[in-house]
PDB file of C-alpha atoms in Angstrom:
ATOM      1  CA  UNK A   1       2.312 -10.516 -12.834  1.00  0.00           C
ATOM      2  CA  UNK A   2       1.944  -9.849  -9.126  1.00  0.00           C
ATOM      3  CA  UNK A   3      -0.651  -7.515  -7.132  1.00  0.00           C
ATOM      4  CA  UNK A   4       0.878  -6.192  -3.761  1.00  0.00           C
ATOM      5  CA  UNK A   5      -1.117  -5.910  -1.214  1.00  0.00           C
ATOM      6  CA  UNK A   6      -0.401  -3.133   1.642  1.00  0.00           C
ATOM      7  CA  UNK A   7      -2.598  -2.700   5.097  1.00  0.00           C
ATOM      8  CA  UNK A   8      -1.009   1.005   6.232  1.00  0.00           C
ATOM      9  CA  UNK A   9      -1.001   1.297   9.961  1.00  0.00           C
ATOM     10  CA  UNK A  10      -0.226   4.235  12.412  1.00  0.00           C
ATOM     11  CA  UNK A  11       3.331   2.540  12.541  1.00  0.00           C
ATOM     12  CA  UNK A  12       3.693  -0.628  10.640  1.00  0.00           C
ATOM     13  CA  UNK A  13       2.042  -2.005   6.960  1.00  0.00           C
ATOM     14  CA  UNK A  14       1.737  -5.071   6.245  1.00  0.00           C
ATOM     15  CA  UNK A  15       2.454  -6.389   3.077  1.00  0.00           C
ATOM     16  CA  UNK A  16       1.216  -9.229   1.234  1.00  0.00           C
ATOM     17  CA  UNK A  17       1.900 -10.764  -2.150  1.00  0.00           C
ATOM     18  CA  UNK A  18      -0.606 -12.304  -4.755  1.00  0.00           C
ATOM     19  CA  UNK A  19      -0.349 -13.374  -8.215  1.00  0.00           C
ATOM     20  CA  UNK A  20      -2.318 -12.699 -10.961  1.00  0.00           C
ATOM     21  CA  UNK A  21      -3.849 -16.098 -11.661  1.00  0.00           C
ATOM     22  CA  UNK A  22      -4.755 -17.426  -8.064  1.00  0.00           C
ATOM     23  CA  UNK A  23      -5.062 -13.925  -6.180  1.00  0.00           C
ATOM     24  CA  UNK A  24      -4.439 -15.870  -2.921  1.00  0.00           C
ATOM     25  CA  UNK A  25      -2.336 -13.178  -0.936  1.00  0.00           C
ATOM     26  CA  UNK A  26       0.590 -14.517   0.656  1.00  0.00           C
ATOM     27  CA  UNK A  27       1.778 -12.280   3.827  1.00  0.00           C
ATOM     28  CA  UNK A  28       5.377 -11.307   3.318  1.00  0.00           C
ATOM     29  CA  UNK A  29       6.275  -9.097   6.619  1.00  0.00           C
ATOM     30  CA  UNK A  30       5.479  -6.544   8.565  1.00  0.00           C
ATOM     31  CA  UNK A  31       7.300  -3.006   8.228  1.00  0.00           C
ATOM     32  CA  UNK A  32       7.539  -0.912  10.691  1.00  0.00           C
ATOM     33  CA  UNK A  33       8.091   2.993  10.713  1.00  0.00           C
ATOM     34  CA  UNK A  34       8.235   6.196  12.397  1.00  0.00           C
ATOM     35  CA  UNK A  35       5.361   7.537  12.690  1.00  0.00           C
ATOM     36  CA  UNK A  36       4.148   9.858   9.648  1.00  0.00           C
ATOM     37  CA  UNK A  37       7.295   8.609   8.078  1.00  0.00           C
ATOM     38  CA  UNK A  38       5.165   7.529   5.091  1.00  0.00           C
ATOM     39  CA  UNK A  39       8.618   8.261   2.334  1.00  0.00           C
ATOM     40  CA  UNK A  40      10.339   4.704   3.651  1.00  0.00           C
ATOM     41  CA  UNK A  41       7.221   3.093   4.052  1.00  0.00           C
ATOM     42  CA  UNK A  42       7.371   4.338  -0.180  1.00  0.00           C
ATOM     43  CA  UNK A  43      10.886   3.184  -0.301  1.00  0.00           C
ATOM     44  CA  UNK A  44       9.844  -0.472   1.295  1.00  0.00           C
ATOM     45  CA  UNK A  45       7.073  -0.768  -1.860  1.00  0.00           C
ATOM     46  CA  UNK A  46       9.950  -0.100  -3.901  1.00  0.00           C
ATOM     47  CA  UNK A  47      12.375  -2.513  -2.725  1.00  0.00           C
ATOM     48  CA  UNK A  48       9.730  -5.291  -2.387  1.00  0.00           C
ATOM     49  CA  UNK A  49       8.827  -4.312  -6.365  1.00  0.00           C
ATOM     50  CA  UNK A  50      12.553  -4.779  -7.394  1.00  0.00           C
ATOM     51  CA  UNK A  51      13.200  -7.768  -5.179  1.00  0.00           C
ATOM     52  CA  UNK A  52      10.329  -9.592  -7.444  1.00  0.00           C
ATOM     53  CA  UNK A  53      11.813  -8.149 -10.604  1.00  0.00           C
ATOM     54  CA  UNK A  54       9.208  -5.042 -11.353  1.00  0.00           C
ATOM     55  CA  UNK A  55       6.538  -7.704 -11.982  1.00  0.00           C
ATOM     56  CA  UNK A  56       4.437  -6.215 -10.101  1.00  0.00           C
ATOM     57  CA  UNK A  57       1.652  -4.090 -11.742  1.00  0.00           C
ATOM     58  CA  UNK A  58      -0.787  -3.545  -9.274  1.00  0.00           C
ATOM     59  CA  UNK A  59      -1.099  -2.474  -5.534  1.00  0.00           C
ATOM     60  CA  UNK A  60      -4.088  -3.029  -3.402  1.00  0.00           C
ATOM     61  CA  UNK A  61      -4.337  -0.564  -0.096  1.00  0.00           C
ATOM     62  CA  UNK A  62      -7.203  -1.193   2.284  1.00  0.00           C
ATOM     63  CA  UNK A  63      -8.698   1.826   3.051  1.00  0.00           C
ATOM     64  CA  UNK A  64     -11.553   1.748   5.628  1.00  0.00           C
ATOM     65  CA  UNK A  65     -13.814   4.231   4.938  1.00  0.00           C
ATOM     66  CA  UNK A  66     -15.543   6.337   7.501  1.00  0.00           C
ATOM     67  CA  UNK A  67     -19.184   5.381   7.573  1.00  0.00           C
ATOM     68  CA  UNK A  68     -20.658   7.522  10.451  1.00  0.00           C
ATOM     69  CA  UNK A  69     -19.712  10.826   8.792  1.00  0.00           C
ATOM     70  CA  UNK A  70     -18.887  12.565   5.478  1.00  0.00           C
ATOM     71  CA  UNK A  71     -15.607  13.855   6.579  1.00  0.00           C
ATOM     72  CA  UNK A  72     -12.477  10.945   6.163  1.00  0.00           C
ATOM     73  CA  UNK A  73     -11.306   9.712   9.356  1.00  0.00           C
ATOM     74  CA  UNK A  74      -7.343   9.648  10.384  1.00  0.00           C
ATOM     75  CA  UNK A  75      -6.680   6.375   8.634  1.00  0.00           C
ATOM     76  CA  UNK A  76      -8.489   7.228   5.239  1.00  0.00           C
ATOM     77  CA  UNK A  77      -6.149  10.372   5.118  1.00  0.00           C
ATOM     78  CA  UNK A  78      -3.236   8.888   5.768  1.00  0.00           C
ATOM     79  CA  UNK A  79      -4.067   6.339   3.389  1.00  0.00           C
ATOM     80  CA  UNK A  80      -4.940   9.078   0.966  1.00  0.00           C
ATOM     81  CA  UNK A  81      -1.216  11.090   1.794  1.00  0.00           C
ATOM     82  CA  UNK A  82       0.280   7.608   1.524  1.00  0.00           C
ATOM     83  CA  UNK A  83      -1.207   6.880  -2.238  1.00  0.00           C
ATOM     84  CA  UNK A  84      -0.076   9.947  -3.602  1.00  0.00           C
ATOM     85  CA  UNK A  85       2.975   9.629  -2.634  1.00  0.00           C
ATOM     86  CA  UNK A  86       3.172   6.352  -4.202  1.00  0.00           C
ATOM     87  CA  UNK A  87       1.958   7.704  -7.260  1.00  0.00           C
ATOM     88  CA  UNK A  88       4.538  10.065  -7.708  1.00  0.00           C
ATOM     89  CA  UNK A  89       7.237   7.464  -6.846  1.00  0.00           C
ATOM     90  CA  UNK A  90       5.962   4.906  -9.177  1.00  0.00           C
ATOM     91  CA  UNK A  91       3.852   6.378 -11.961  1.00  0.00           C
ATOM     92  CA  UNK A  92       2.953   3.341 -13.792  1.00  0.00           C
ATOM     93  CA  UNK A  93       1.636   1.165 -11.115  1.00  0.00           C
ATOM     94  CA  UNK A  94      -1.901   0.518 -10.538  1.00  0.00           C
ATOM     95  CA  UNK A  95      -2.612   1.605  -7.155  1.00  0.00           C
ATOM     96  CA  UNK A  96      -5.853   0.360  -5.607  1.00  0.00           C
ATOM     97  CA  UNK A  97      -7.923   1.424  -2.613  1.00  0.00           C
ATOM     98  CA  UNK A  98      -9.905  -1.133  -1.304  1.00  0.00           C
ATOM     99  CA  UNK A  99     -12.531  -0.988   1.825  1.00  0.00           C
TER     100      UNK A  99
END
């Protein structure tokens, strides 16, 4: 099994691929998208997901979290918008937000 990991920019994600017995993430490119465009940024996960043969169970998102106020910053809700979209894609992945 695999864990993909995704760093969500403004306009690009990165994506990065680990397995489960090392967890020594690999980059594997560097997407880029129209901005707020976050359904082929979705389709992208999927494609990478098929392309290793749905072994992967896990994503990893980092998610920097706003410590100077309660309120979520720009990046933590478009990170948010982005994971829920992912969970409706693919329901039985293990999405992960990670500061």
């Amino acid at each position: 099994m695999y864990y993909l990991g995704l760093d969500l920019g403004s306009k690009t994600c990165g994506f990065a691929i680990a397995d489960d017995k090392t967890k020594i993430a690999t980059g594997l490119c560097n997407y880029e998208y129209q901005k707020n465009n976050l359904m082929s940024v979705v389709h992208k996960v999927s494609s990478v997901i098929k392309e290793y043969d749905n072994q992967i169970n896990t994503i990893v998102i980092g998610y920097a979290i706003n410590y100077k106020s309660n309120e979520p910053n720009e990046s933590m809700q478009r990170v948010d918008k982005f994971v829920a979209l992912l969970q409706q894609a693919l329901p039985t992945i293990k999405i992960i937000k990670q500061d």
